[in-house]
Coordinates of C-alpha atoms and ligand atoms in Angstrom, one line a residue:
L1 CA -16.1 -62.2 -15.8
G2 CA -17.7 -63.2 -19.3
W3 CA -19.2 -60.3 -20.2
Y4 CA -15.8 -58.3 -19.5
A5 CA -14.5 -60.5 -22.2
E6 CA -17.2 -59.2 -24.7
N7 CA -18.2 -55.8 -23.6
A8 CA -14.5 -54.0 -22.7
R9 CA -13.7 -51.2 -23.8
D10 CA -10.8 -50.8 -26.0
L11 CA -8.8 -48.4 -24.0
P12 CA -4.6 -47.3 -24.6
W13 CA -4.0 -48.7 -21.4
R14 CA -5.3 -52.4 -21.8
R15 CA -4.1 -53.0 -25.5
E16 CA -0.5 -53.7 -23.9
V17 CA 0.0 -53.7 -20.4
T18 CA 2.3 -53.4 -17.9
P19 CA 2.7 -52.5 -14.7
Y20 CA 3.9 -48.6 -15.4
R21 CA 1.5 -47.9 -18.4
V22 CA -1.7 -49.9 -15.6
W23 CA 0.0 -47.1 -12.7
I24 CA 0.6 -43.7 -15.4
S25 CA -3.5 -45.3 -16.5
E26 CA -4.7 -45.4 -13.3
I27 CA -3.6 -42.2 -11.6
M28 CA -4.6 -40.2 -14.6
L29 CA -8.1 -41.7 -14.4
Q30 CA -8.4 -40.3 -10.9
Q31 CA -10.6 -37.3 -10.7
T32 CA -10.5 -37.3 -15.7
R33 CA -12.7 -38.9 -17.7
V34 CA -11.8 -41.6 -19.5
E35 CA -12.1 -39.7 -23.0
A36 CA -9.8 -37.0 -21.8
V37 CA -7.3 -39.1 -20.3
K38 CA -6.8 -41.3 -24.0
G39 CA -4.9 -37.9 -25.7
Y40 CA -2.7 -37.3 -22.5
F41 CA -1.4 -40.8 -21.6
A42 CA -0.4 -41.3 -25.2
R43 CA 1.6 -38.5 -24.9
F44 CA 2.9 -39.3 -22.0
I45 CA 3.9 -42.1 -22.6
G46 CA 5.5 -41.6 -25.2
A47 CA 7.9 -39.1 -23.7
L48 CA 8.2 -40.9 -21.0
P49 CA 8.4 -44.6 -21.9
G50 CA 9.5 -46.1 -18.3
P51 CA 10.3 -45.2 -14.8
A52 CA 13.8 -44.6 -15.6
E53 CA 12.8 -41.1 -18.1
L54 CA 9.9 -40.9 -15.4
A55 CA 12.7 -40.4 -12.4
A56 CA 15.0 -37.6 -14.6
V57 CA 12.6 -35.9 -16.3
D58 CA 12.6 -32.2 -15.2
E59 CA 9.7 -30.4 -13.5
R60 CA 8.7 -27.9 -15.9
E61 CA 8.2 -30.5 -19.0
L62 CA 6.5 -32.8 -16.0
L63 CA 4.3 -30.2 -15.6
K64 CA 3.9 -29.4 -19.3
L65 CA 2.9 -32.8 -20.0
W66 CA -0.1 -32.5 -17.2
E67 CA -1.3 -29.3 -18.5
G68 CA -4.7 -29.2 -18.4
L69 CA -5.6 -32.9 -16.2
G70 CA -5.2 -30.9 -12.9
Y71 CA -4.5 -31.9 -9.8
Y72 CA -1.2 -31.5 -10.1
S73 CA 0.7 -33.3 -7.2
R74 CA -0.8 -36.4 -9.0
A75 CA 2.2 -35.8 -11.2
R76 CA 4.3 -34.6 -8.7
N77 CA 4.5 -37.9 -6.9
L78 CA 4.6 -40.1 -10.0
R79 CA 7.8 -38.2 -10.0
K80 CA 9.1 -39.0 -6.6
A81 CA 7.7 -42.9 -7.2
A82 CA 10.0 -43.2 -10.1
R83 CA 12.6 -42.4 -8.1
V84 CA 11.6 -44.6 -5.1
I85 CA 11.6 -47.1 -7.9
M86 CA 14.8 -46.5 -9.2
E87 CA 16.6 -46.3 -5.8
T88 CA 14.9 -49.3 -4.4
Y89 CA 13.3 -51.6 -6.6
G90 CA 16.1 -51.3 -10.1
G91 CA 14.1 -49.8 -11.8
E92 CA 10.4 -51.9 -12.2
L93 CA 7.4 -51.1 -10.2
P94 CA 7.5 -54.0 -7.4
A95 CA 4.9 -56.8 -7.5
S96 CA 3.5 -56.5 -4.1
H97 CA 0.1 -55.1 -2.9
E98 CA 2.3 -53.9 0.2
A99 CA 5.3 -52.8 -1.6
L100 CA 3.4 -50.6 -4.3
L101 CA 1.4 -49.2 -1.6
T102 CA 4.5 -47.2 0.3
L103 CA 5.0 -45.3 -3.3
P104 CA 4.2 -41.6 -3.0
G105 CA 0.1 -41.0 -4.2
V106 CA -0.3 -44.8 -4.4
G107 CA -3.6 -45.2 -2.1
P108 CA -5.4 -48.4 -1.6
Y109 CA -7.3 -48.6 -5.2
T110 CA -3.9 -47.9 -7.4
A111 CA -2.2 -50.3 -5.6
G112 CA -4.8 -52.7 -5.8
A113 CA -5.4 -51.7 -9.1
V114 CA -1.7 -52.3 -10.5
A115 CA -1.2 -55.4 -8.1
S116 CA -4.3 -57.4 -9.9
I117 CA -4.1 -56.0 -13.5
A118 CA -0.5 -56.4 -14.2
F119 CA 0.8 -58.4 -11.6
G120 CA -2.5 -61.0 -11.4
L121 CA -2.1 -60.8 -7.5
P122 CA -5.5 -61.3 -5.9
E123 CA -6.8 -58.0 -4.4
P124 CA -9.3 -55.9 -4.5
A125 CA -9.4 -52.1 -6.0
V126 CA -12.4 -50.4 -5.4
D127 CA -13.3 -47.0 -6.9
G128 CA -16.4 -45.8 -6.4
N129 CA -17.8 -47.6 -9.9
V130 CA -17.4 -51.2 -8.5
L131 CA -18.7 -49.0 -5.1
R132 CA -21.8 -48.1 -6.9
V133 CA -22.4 -51.5 -8.5
L134 CA -21.6 -53.4 -5.0
S135 CA -24.1 -50.8 -3.5
R136 CA -26.4 -51.1 -5.8
L137 CA -26.4 -54.8 -6.1
T138 CA -26.8 -55.6 -2.1
A139 CA -29.1 -52.7 -2.1
D140 CA -27.5 -51.0 0.6
N141 CA -27.9 -47.6 2.3
S142 CA -25.0 -47.1 3.7
D143 CA -22.9 -43.4 3.1
I144 CA -20.3 -44.5 0.2
A145 CA -18.2 -41.4 1.3
D146 CA -17.5 -43.0 4.5
P147 CA -14.4 -44.9 4.2
A148 CA -14.8 -47.5 6.8
V149 CA -18.1 -48.5 4.1
K150 CA -15.1 -48.6 1.6
R151 CA -12.7 -50.9 3.6
A152 CA -16.1 -53.4 3.6
A153 CA -16.4 -53.4 -0.2
E154 CA -12.8 -54.4 -0.2
R155 CA -13.2 -57.4 1.9
T156 CA -15.9 -57.9 0.0
V157 CA -14.6 -58.2 -3.2
R158 CA -11.6 -59.9 -2.0
G159 CA -13.8 -62.4 -1.1
I160 CA -14.3 -63.6 -3.6
I161 CA -11.9 -62.7 -7.0
P162 CA -12.3 -65.9 -8.9
A163 CA -9.1 -67.7 -8.4
G164 CA -6.2 -66.4 -11.1
R165 CA -8.4 -63.7 -12.8
A166 CA -8.0 -60.6 -10.2
G167 CA -7.6 -58.1 -12.9
A168 CA -10.4 -59.1 -15.2
F169 CA -12.7 -59.8 -12.2
N170 CA -11.5 -56.2 -11.2
Q171 CA -11.7 -54.6 -14.1
A172 CA -15.3 -56.0 -15.0
L173 CA -16.5 -54.5 -12.2
M174 CA -15.0 -51.3 -12.7
E175 CA -16.8 -51.5 -15.9
L176 CA -19.7 -52.4 -15.1
G177 CA -20.1 -49.2 -13.0
A178 CA -18.5 -47.4 -16.2
T179 CA -20.7 -48.1 -18.8
V180 CA -23.9 -50.1 -17.5
C181 CA -24.7 -49.4 -13.9
I182 CA -24.0 -45.6 -14.7
P183 CA -24.1 -43.0 -12.1
N184 CA -26.9 -40.1 -11.6
G185 CA -30.1 -42.1 -10.9
A186 CA -30.0 -44.4 -14.2
P187 CA -28.3 -47.4 -14.6
R188 CA -28.7 -49.5 -17.9
C189 CA -30.7 -52.7 -15.5
D190 CA -31.9 -54.2 -18.7
D191 CA -28.6 -54.6 -20.2
C192 CA -26.4 -55.6 -17.4
P193 CA -25.7 -59.3 -16.9
I194 CA -25.8 -59.2 -12.7
Q195 CA -29.4 -57.8 -13.3
L196 CA -31.1 -61.4 -11.9
L197 CA -28.4 -60.9 -8.8
C198 CA -29.6 -57.6 -8.3
E199 CA -31.0 -56.5 -5.1
G200 CA -31.2 -52.9 -5.5
F201 CA -33.1 -54.2 -8.8
H202 CA -35.3 -56.3 -7.5
R203 CA -36.5 -54.2 -4.7
G204 CA -36.8 -50.7 -7.3
N205 CA -34.4 -48.7 -5.4
A206 CA -31.6 -48.8 -7.8
A207 CA -31.7 -45.5 -9.6
V208 CA -31.2 -44.1 -5.6
L209 CA -28.2 -46.2 -4.6
P210 CA -25.3 -45.3 -3.4
L211 CA -26.5 -42.8 -0.8
R212 CA -23.6 -40.5 -0.1
A213 CA -23.7 -37.6 3.0
A214 CA -24.2 -34.5 1.6
K215 CA -21.3 -32.2 0.4
K216 CA -20.3 -29.0 2.2
A217 CA -21.0 -26.2 -0.4
R218 CA -17.3 -24.9 -1.8
R219 CA -16.3 -21.5 -0.9
V220 CA -16.9 -18.6 -3.2
E221 CA -14.3 -16.6 -4.4
N222 CA -13.1 -13.7 -6.9
R223 CA -10.4 -12.5 -8.8
T224 CA -9.3 -10.0 -10.7
V225 CA -7.6 -12.0 -13.3
L226 CA -4.5 -9.8 -15.2
V227 CA -3.3 -10.9 -18.8
V228 CA -0.1 -9.2 -18.2
R229 CA 1.5 -7.4 -21.5
C230 CA 5.0 -5.2 -21.6
G231 CA 5.5 -5.0 -25.6
Q232 CA 5.3 -9.4 -27.3
L233 CA 5.6 -10.4 -23.7
V234 CA 3.6 -12.0 -21.2
G235 CA 3.7 -11.4 -17.5
L236 CA 3.7 -14.9 -15.1
R237 CA 4.2 -15.5 -11.6
Q238 CA 4.9 -18.6 -9.6
R239 CA 2.7 -19.5 -7.1
P240 CA 3.1 -20.3 -3.6
K241 CA 4.7 -23.9 -2.6
K242 CA 2.5 -24.8 -0.5
G243 CA -2.0 -24.7 -1.2
L244 CA -4.2 -24.7 -4.2
L245 CA -1.5 -24.9 -7.6
A246 CA 1.2 -25.3 -5.8
G247 CA 4.1 -23.9 -6.5
L248 CA 2.7 -23.9 -10.7
W249 CA 3.4 -20.8 -13.1
E250 CA -0.1 -18.6 -13.2
L251 CA -1.4 -15.2 -14.5
P252 CA -1.6 -12.4 -11.7
S253 CA -4.4 -11.5 -9.5
L254 CA -6.0 -9.9 -7.2
D255 CA -8.8 -10.8 -4.7
G256 CA -11.9 -9.3 -5.2
H257 CA -13.6 -8.2 -8.5
L258 CA -11.9 -4.4 -8.5
S259 CA -13.3 -1.1 -10.7
P260 CA -10.8 -0.5 -13.3
D261 CA -9.9 2.8 -10.9
E262 CA -9.8 0.2 -8.1
L263 CA -7.4 -1.6 -10.0
R264 CA -5.1 1.4 -11.6
A265 CA -5.0 2.5 -8.2
A266 CA -3.5 -1.3 -7.0
L267 CA -0.6 -1.6 -10.0
T268 CA 0.1 2.0 -9.3
E269 CA 1.0 1.2 -5.7
M270 CA 3.0 -2.2 -6.1
G271 CA 5.2 0.1 -9.1
W272 CA 3.5 -1.0 -12.0
S273 CA 3.3 1.7 -15.8
V274 CA 0.1 1.0 -16.6
R275 CA -0.5 2.0 -20.1
K276 CA -4.2 0.4 -20.8
L277 CA -6.4 -1.5 -19.3
L278 CA -9.8 -3.2 -21.2
S279 CA -11.8 -5.5 -19.6
L280 CA -12.3 -9.4 -20.6
R281 CA -14.9 -12.0 -20.4
P282 CA -15.6 -13.3 -17.1
A283 CA -14.7 -16.9 -15.8
K284 CA -16.0 -19.3 -13.3
H285 CA -13.5 -22.5 -12.8
I286 CA -14.4 -24.9 -10.0
F287 CA -11.9 -27.1 -7.8
T288 CA -12.6 -29.2 -5.2
H289 CA -13.6 -26.9 -2.4
V290 CA -13.3 -23.8 -4.3
E291 CA -15.2 -22.0 -7.1
W292 CA -13.1 -19.2 -8.7
H293 CA -15.7 -16.3 -10.1
M294 CA -12.6 -14.6 -12.1
N295 CA -13.2 -10.9 -14.0
G296 CA -10.4 -10.3 -17.2
V297 CA -8.6 -7.4 -16.9
Y298 CA -6.2 -7.2 -20.6
V299 CA -3.2 -4.7 -19.2
E300 CA -0.5 -3.5 -21.2
L301 CA 2.6 -1.6 -19.0
D302 CA 5.2 0.4 -20.3
A303 CA 8.0 -0.8 -18.0
P304 CA 8.1 -5.0 -17.2
A305 CA 6.1 -5.2 -13.3
P306 CA 8.2 -6.6 -10.4
A307 CA 8.1 -9.4 -9.3
L308 CA 7.2 -10.8 -12.6
T309 CA 8.3 -13.1 -15.0
F310 CA 7.9 -12.3 -18.7
V311 CA 8.2 -14.9 -21.5
T312 CA 7.1 -14.9 -25.2
P313 CA 3.5 -16.1 -25.6
A314 CA 5.6 -19.4 -27.4
E315 CA 7.3 -19.8 -24.6
L316 CA 4.2 -19.6 -22.2
R317 CA 2.6 -22.3 -25.3
D318 CA 5.7 -24.3 -25.4
A319 CA 7.1 -24.4 -22.3
Y320 CA 5.2 -23.6 -19.3
A321 CA 2.0 -25.4 -17.5
L322 CA -0.5 -22.3 -16.8
P323 CA -3.9 -24.3 -15.1
S324 CA -6.8 -24.7 -17.0
A325 CA -8.4 -22.0 -14.8
F326 CA -6.9 -19.3 -16.9
R327 CA -7.1 -20.7 -20.3
S328 CA -9.9 -19.0 -21.3
F329 CA -7.7 -15.8 -20.7
V330 CA -4.7 -16.8 -22.5
S331 CA -6.5 -17.2 -26.0
V332 CA -6.9 -13.7 -26.2
L333 CA -3.3 -14.6 -26.8
E334 CA -3.4 -16.7 -28.9
D335 CA -4.1 -13.7 -32.5
Ligands
LIG401 FE1 -26.5 -51.9 -11.6 FE2 -29.1 -52.2 -12.5 FE3 -26.7 -54.0 -12.7 FE4 -28.2 -53.8 -10.6 S1 -29.3 -54.7 -12.3 S2 -26.2 -54.6 -10.8 S3 -28.8 -51.6 -10.8 S4 -27.3 -52.3 -13.2

């Protein structure tokens, strides 16, 4: 706690601690780096300062605020949860770990973080940083991807939370993992306030911990992504309601890497009147389980293609949230 008091990073969501701000920041920080979240957090809180505004926001504006953060179901769950907060809890996040756990998108970690940081409740908040610190501190070889190991870590932390200091204690453990006991084999033990207590340090195996079962290789999908222009307009389509990037707008694409002749034939068959095709620089995008290897093609049409929605480049920029997988292709429209 002493180390944390002196070394806590100055982060926007720590400057003013409210249950809403802690919740939004914790959801944004899942799967996303602190540096990347800072700007998003300020923009989001500026536009939607509380549960009432979040519950009422329309989906397109919500996704626009989230554009580029990825894992868009997090944003949709935030709005669902805000509606529950308005309808069931009178517009305030509930000050109870069990009640927080019932909100859409809130798991044990987020419920623990909000309960302890915003309400001072003695609940653990065990994320990847805390698991890493604990596994090195106790020189524990268990696989941290195993849910039973995580539950055991939660029990451990619950048992050592100092009275009245749950929020600072949880944040201290996380901060230690994020800034000193850092991942990928390189803990900065010389700067660590708990080096004396650390079994991994004394045994010399801290750097190889924590252990984690090997992940399955990602599936690679080849796609031909189209930047479709018809006059000044750009053609978009909406993804299916389920699956990867569910319901988001996207640049149209076809399976596989098609040659110009194959592509022209496929588009003509779909009823598109193609005037011109130009190859763009290929790009790659990595999702959790899939990797897209994308060849880009600029397609000029004589008439709007069926099944696409046509918007101006300004509308695309200001009102439509396009997943970052397409970012490099959209840059050709910025002239
Ligand atoms: Fe992590 Fe090293 Fe500190 Fe142990 S001494 S907790 S391995 S930084």
